[in-house]
């Protein structure tokens, strides 16, 4: 197997709770609550889970765009949470992020050229002439006409803006790119163009991706391995095929069974979860999923399930994953 | 018996800088009682404008042409207190009206009563300063001859019907105190309060997580089944169409480009745009990783509609004729139509 590029250990990010006038102002929002994972060089690790489960907070904490509360992040052997500001800035050359809404993340008063030049200027890379050249070649590489360099973000469509966001992430030649819902705002025809582009860039530049999304079909398509999160915690982690065809966590099964499949002849057993996700301010005791879990028992309310490797490279946090395993043949992914 | 909704050659143009630009062109569709019709297409294709034209909610800058025939209960014979089950609608007490020409006052009477709507973001249609209970009651009081007390208890019943737990408490809460999924249930409760014949849902689950989407879709399925309500379901998600709809109309650049039963359209798609949409989405149940086949280019802006076939600039099968001549909706098979020169008999 490839070498480990990034290792995250027991990462936590607690936000002070806003304490609206109806809530008790004590306590904190446990947005990310003990995540440990490895990302291997050249792979795509998908992260899925419902909104508010902590996907974006995890991505931002890894890059220290927000400071984690505790834990360790090791990138290429360096514990980056210990780095000082300037050393961290150097490190960021290697780790970039692309956001869902490219428009919000692009400076409206900068031309595309200025947007792409800026990171190279900050890091004092290349001379002016080669920076210019680099802008041209990267624009071309992401499928944009290099003559667009002098235009402003508002002159572009959503798909083109996302290409610009990707170009900006690429300009420093990073090893790792965190893609936070990069295609969620795009229509399907454009979404597929961007997904193909990301796959090509990964192959050409040997990139490693963390791909955050709530669209399970997209994550399944692009990921080698997938992490399922629930309320800031890890529910399940496995290879894409294992996770989607042999899921072990009842939450994963419910999530998969909820995805509408574009095939009117497929009839599936749907596991409808009752209610909404509980608040991360007062997460449920024991297993955080027990309030919505169709197979929860007493032990689930009392004891936090252990994170265990039930099958090779297939991790799950559920007291009854073995029972789920037995039923695996009647799976949510109804095969024809 | 007439269709519940029969839209004939509906066109909408918007006045922009002194020019009229075509947002919706020549759209014809029908929905039968209890039927769910999906209206699918990418953003900007005219789905919302079509539904707003049907319900006459468009701004003054819009010029609307065509006919919107709606068969609803004859106002003269409508039972003031709704029965608990599906409303008996027989040919005898149904009257057909053309919605684009009825008086404003009659249209207000039809909206929220015989035709209800739910939108993607319930927060924009719920009033933030009124409690949930009064918002449902208000709809009932507006359209039915009942007392506030009756309205209150019927509202509570509606909340139960849409599967809201602790309905008594929710009656006294404000919209911002509810989650997105709960708000959408409340919207459905309001929409269904007067037992409408037609429900128009514009991307009702797009803003929700899949598990909550599954709950809401299940609820809407139950409603069409139990009340015989017809549903116009607007979505960009082919999965939602496959799951919910009897028939589907695919829109592109303001036009219906393909229409038919869900089975026909999914397994015998004729229009290159429909085929393109299906190939562009990742297959959830595929074991091997196939490269996605995107549709190149973008949806045209309404200021620059192509002259011939509007899909021609992006079409992998484009021919000389496509650029020059605008294709009609050709009948491919009984009830299955495609707006493509390749769908003309003998050429497919
Ligand atoms: N700056 C912040 N202050 C307080 N709470 C926050 C902040 N950012 C995120 N949260 C909360 O943390 C949780 C996780 O949010 P997020 O990481 O954005 O989830 P996701 O990306 O999975 O939708 C949510 O409950 C969210 O409300
Ligand atoms: N009030 C308006 N004035 C001008 N153009 C409009 C107006 N409303 C919608 N449009 C345009 O009409 C087209 C169809 O829009 P819409 O029906 O909202 O698309 P959809 O719902 O399919 O995403 C779009 O190009 C949109 O920009
Ligand atoms: Mg997020
Ligand atoms: Mg719309």
mmCIF file of N, CA, C and O and ligand atoms in Angstrom, chain B residues 14-16 21-24 41-52 58-59 61-62 202-203 234 251 254 299-303 305, ligand 2:
data_model
loop_
_atom_site.group_PDB
_atom_site.id
_atom_site.type_symbol
_atom_site.label_atom_id
_atom_site.label_comp_id
_atom_site.label_asym_id
_atom_site.label_seq_id
_atom_site.Cartn_x
_atom_site.Cartn_y
_atom_site.Cartn_z
ATOM 1 N N UNK B 14 -39.989 37.413 -20.525
ATOM 2 C CA UNK B 14 -39.707 38.480 -19.564
ATOM 3 C C UNK B 14 -39.186 39.693 -20.289
ATOM 4 O O UNK B 14 -38.338 39.571 -21.181
ATOM 5 N N UNK B 15 -39.683 40.832 -19.879
ATOM 6 C CA UNK B 15 -39.175 42.064 -20.473
ATOM 7 C C UNK B 15 -37.875 42.447 -19.772
ATOM 8 O O UNK B 15 -37.847 42.662 -18.569
ATOM 9 N N UNK B 16 -36.799 42.446 -20.543
ATOM 10 C CA UNK B 16 -35.496 42.812 -20.006
ATOM 11 C C UNK B 16 -34.887 43.850 -20.936
ATOM 12 O O UNK B 16 -34.724 43.587 -22.133
ATOM 13 N N UNK B 21 -37.711 38.311 -23.628
ATOM 14 C CA UNK B 21 -36.860 37.132 -23.739
ATOM 15 C C UNK B 21 -37.651 35.886 -23.341
ATOM 16 O O UNK B 21 -38.390 35.896 -22.352
ATOM 17 N N UNK B 22 -37.494 34.804 -24.117
ATOM 18 C CA UNK B 22 -38.319 33.603 -23.888
ATOM 19 C C UNK B 22 -37.789 32.728 -22.750
ATOM 20 O O UNK B 22 -36.745 32.111 -22.883
ATOM 21 N N UNK B 23 -38.514 32.672 -21.632
ATOM 22 C CA UNK B 23 -38.111 31.809 -20.519
ATOM 23 C C UNK B 23 -38.782 30.442 -20.629
ATOM 24 O O UNK B 23 -38.207 29.424 -20.265
ATOM 25 N N UNK B 24 -40.022 30.454 -21.137
ATOM 26 C CA UNK B 24 -40.764 29.208 -21.332
ATOM 27 C C UNK B 24 -41.447 29.307 -22.689
ATOM 28 O O UNK B 24 -42.058 30.326 -23.003
ATOM 29 N N UNK B 41 -35.068 18.941 -15.155
ATOM 30 C CA UNK B 41 -34.133 19.653 -16.017
ATOM 31 C C UNK B 41 -33.173 20.438 -15.148
ATOM 32 O O UNK B 41 -33.392 20.597 -13.959
ATOM 33 N N UNK B 42 -32.107 20.942 -15.771
ATOM 34 C CA UNK B 42 -31.099 21.668 -14.999
ATOM 35 C C UNK B 42 -31.587 23.070 -14.665
ATOM 36 O O UNK B 42 -32.592 23.536 -15.205
ATOM 37 N N UNK B 43 -30.861 23.765 -13.809
ATOM 38 C CA UNK B 43 -31.343 25.072 -13.385
ATOM 39 C C UNK B 43 -31.355 26.044 -14.559
ATOM 40 O O UNK B 43 -30.513 25.976 -15.446
ATOM 41 N N UNK B 44 -32.357 26.893 -14.557
ATOM 42 C CA UNK B 44 -32.505 27.869 -15.628
ATOM 43 C C UNK B 44 -33.288 27.368 -16.819
ATOM 44 O O UNK B 44 -33.424 28.065 -17.822
ATOM 45 N N UNK B 45 -33.821 26.153 -16.739
ATOM 46 C CA UNK B 45 -34.542 25.590 -17.884
ATOM 47 C C UNK B 45 -36.008 26.009 -17.936
ATOM 48 O O UNK B 45 -36.716 25.680 -18.881
ATOM 49 N N UNK B 46 -36.492 26.684 -16.906
ATOM 50 C CA UNK B 46 -37.863 27.186 -16.953
ATOM 51 C C UNK B 46 -38.870 26.417 -16.117
ATOM 52 O O UNK B 46 -40.078 26.621 -16.257
ATOM 53 N N UNK B 47 -38.402 25.560 -15.228
ATOM 54 C CA UNK B 47 -39.318 24.754 -14.413
ATOM 55 C C UNK B 47 -40.129 25.634 -13.467
ATOM 56 O O UNK B 47 -41.358 25.545 -13.417
ATOM 57 N N UNK B 48 -39.429 26.485 -12.713
ATOM 58 C CA UNK B 48 -40.139 27.328 -11.750
ATOM 59 C C UNK B 48 -41.038 28.329 -12.452
ATOM 60 O O UNK B 48 -42.174 28.558 -12.018
ATOM 61 N N UNK B 49 -40.559 28.910 -13.530
ATOM 62 C CA UNK B 49 -41.373 29.887 -14.255
ATOM 63 C C UNK B 49 -42.650 29.219 -14.762
ATOM 64 O O UNK B 49 -43.738 29.806 -14.697
ATOM 65 N N UNK B 50 -42.553 27.977 -15.227
ATOM 66 C CA UNK B 50 -43.746 27.249 -15.659
ATOM 67 C C UNK B 50 -44.758 27.147 -14.513
ATOM 68 O O UNK B 50 -45.945 27.450 -14.688
ATOM 69 N N UNK B 51 -44.281 26.761 -13.329
ATOM 70 C CA UNK B 51 -45.218 26.586 -12.213
ATOM 71 C C UNK B 51 -45.780 27.927 -11.746
ATOM 72 O O UNK B 51 -46.941 28.016 -11.358
ATOM 73 N N UNK B 52 -44.974 28.972 -11.808
ATOM 74 C CA UNK B 52 -45.460 30.288 -11.398
ATOM 75 C C UNK B 52 -46.464 30.845 -12.407
ATOM 76 O O UNK B 52 -47.388 31.583 -12.045
ATOM 77 N N UNK B 58 -46.401 35.201 -11.378
ATOM 78 C CA UNK B 58 -45.271 35.881 -12.016
ATOM 79 C C UNK B 58 -45.396 37.400 -11.874
ATOM 80 O O UNK B 58 -46.484 37.943 -11.723
ATOM 81 N N UNK B 59 -44.248 38.057 -11.957
ATOM 82 C CA UNK B 59 -44.234 39.513 -11.842
ATOM 83 C C UNK B 59 -44.813 40.150 -13.107
ATOM 84 O O UNK B 59 -45.056 39.486 -14.110
ATOM 85 N N UNK B 61 -43.439 41.962 -15.225
ATOM 86 C CA UNK B 61 -42.553 42.004 -16.388
ATOM 87 C C UNK B 61 -42.734 40.780 -17.273
ATOM 88 O O UNK B 61 -42.115 40.675 -18.321
ATOM 89 N N UNK B 62 -43.595 39.861 -16.846
ATOM 90 C CA UNK B 62 -43.774 38.632 -17.613
ATOM 91 C C UNK B 62 -44.960 38.753 -18.568
ATOM 92 O O UNK B 62 -46.016 39.270 -18.207
ATOM 93 N N UNK B 202 -42.091 22.533 -5.836
ATOM 94 C CA UNK B 202 -40.922 22.987 -6.591
ATOM 95 C C UNK B 202 -39.650 22.691 -5.799
ATOM 96 O O UNK B 202 -39.338 23.383 -4.845
ATOM 97 N N UNK B 203 -38.943 21.664 -6.183
ATOM 98 C CA UNK B 203 -37.711 21.226 -5.506
ATOM 99 C C UNK B 203 -37.934 21.110 -3.989
ATOM 100 O O UNK B 203 -37.161 21.664 -3.203
ATOM 101 N N UNK B 234 -41.471 19.221 -9.279
ATOM 102 C CA UNK B 234 -40.352 19.825 -9.994
ATOM 103 C C UNK B 234 -39.064 19.433 -9.298
ATOM 104 O O UNK B 234 -38.945 19.566 -8.087
ATOM 105 N N UNK B 251 -37.300 19.224 -19.337
ATOM 106 C CA UNK B 251 -37.229 20.575 -19.899
ATOM 107 C C UNK B 251 -35.794 20.949 -20.213
ATOM 108 O O UNK B 251 -34.871 20.603 -19.481
ATOM 109 N N UNK B 254 -36.211 26.161 -21.672
ATOM 110 C CA UNK B 254 -37.564 26.695 -21.758
ATOM 111 C C UNK B 254 -38.574 25.828 -22.472
ATOM 112 O O UNK B 254 -39.748 26.182 -22.558
ATOM 113 N N UNK B 299 -26.139 25.469 -20.289
ATOM 114 C CA UNK B 299 -27.496 25.845 -20.679
ATOM 115 C C UNK B 299 -27.449 27.279 -21.230
ATOM 116 O O UNK B 299 -26.836 28.143 -20.619
ATOM 117 N N UNK B 300 -28.077 27.540 -22.401
ATOM 118 C CA UNK B 300 -28.001 28.901 -22.952
ATOM 119 C C UNK B 300 -28.801 29.889 -22.107
ATOM 120 O O UNK B 300 -29.773 29.523 -21.458
ATOM 121 N N UNK B 301 -28.364 31.139 -22.112
ATOM 122 C CA UNK B 301 -29.125 32.175 -21.427
ATOM 123 C C UNK B 301 -30.337 32.517 -22.283
ATOM 124 O O UNK B 301 -30.320 32.359 -23.506
ATOM 125 N N UNK B 302 -31.422 33.009 -21.640
ATOM 126 C CA UNK B 302 -32.635 33.274 -22.415
ATOM 127 C C UNK B 302 -32.436 34.438 -23.384
ATOM 128 O O UNK B 302 -33.221 34.644 -24.294
ATOM 129 N N UNK B 303 -31.348 35.192 -23.203
ATOM 130 C CA UNK B 303 -31.060 36.281 -24.133
ATOM 131 C C UNK B 303 -30.404 35.762 -25.411
ATOM 132 O O UNK B 303 -30.336 36.463 -26.409
ATOM 133 N N UNK B 305 -30.938 32.431 -27.109
ATOM 134 C CA UNK B 305 -31.436 31.105 -27.447
ATOM 135 C C UNK B 305 -31.000 30.753 -28.872
ATOM 136 O O UNK B 305 -31.174 31.550 -29.789
HETATM 137 N N1 LIG C 2 -38.344 37.755 -13.346
HETATM 138 C C1 LIG C 2 -37.494 37.351 -14.294
HETATM 139 N N2 LIG C 2 -36.965 38.218 -15.183
HETATM 140 C C2 LIG C 2 -36.108 37.796 -16.146
HETATM 141 N N3 LIG C 2 -35.721 36.519 -16.313
HETATM 142 C C3 LIG C 2 -36.208 35.612 -15.459
HETATM 143 C C4 LIG C 2 -37.110 35.968 -14.410
HETATM 144 N N4 LIG C 2 -37.438 34.837 -13.712
HETATM 145 C C5 LIG C 2 -36.751 33.825 -14.311
HETATM 146 N N5 LIG C 2 -36.030 34.288 -15.362
HETATM 147 C C6 LIG C 2 -35.191 33.478 -16.256
HETATM 148 O O1 LIG C 2 -35.997 32.465 -16.810
HETATM 149 C C7 LIG C 2 -35.257 31.257 -16.988
HETATM 150 C C8 LIG C 2 -35.977 30.110 -16.323
HETATM 151 O O2 LIG C 2 -35.903 30.259 -14.910
HETATM 152 P P1 LIG C 2 -36.511 29.212 -13.881
HETATM 153 O O3 LIG C 2 -37.874 28.831 -14.293
HETATM 154 O O4 LIG C 2 -36.356 29.804 -12.530
HETATM 155 O O5 LIG C 2 -35.546 27.970 -14.045
HETATM 156 P P2 LIG C 2 -35.538 26.601 -13.210
HETATM 157 O O6 LIG C 2 -36.632 26.648 -12.185
HETATM 158 O O7 LIG C 2 -35.716 25.522 -14.229
HETATM 159 O O8 LIG C 2 -34.185 26.546 -12.586
HETATM 160 C C9 LIG C 2 -33.881 31.545 -16.419
HETATM 161 O O9 LIG C 2 -33.004 31.859 -17.470
HETATM 162 C C10 LIG C 2 -34.097 32.722 -15.522
HETATM 163 O O10 LIG C 2 -32.932 33.504 -15.436
#
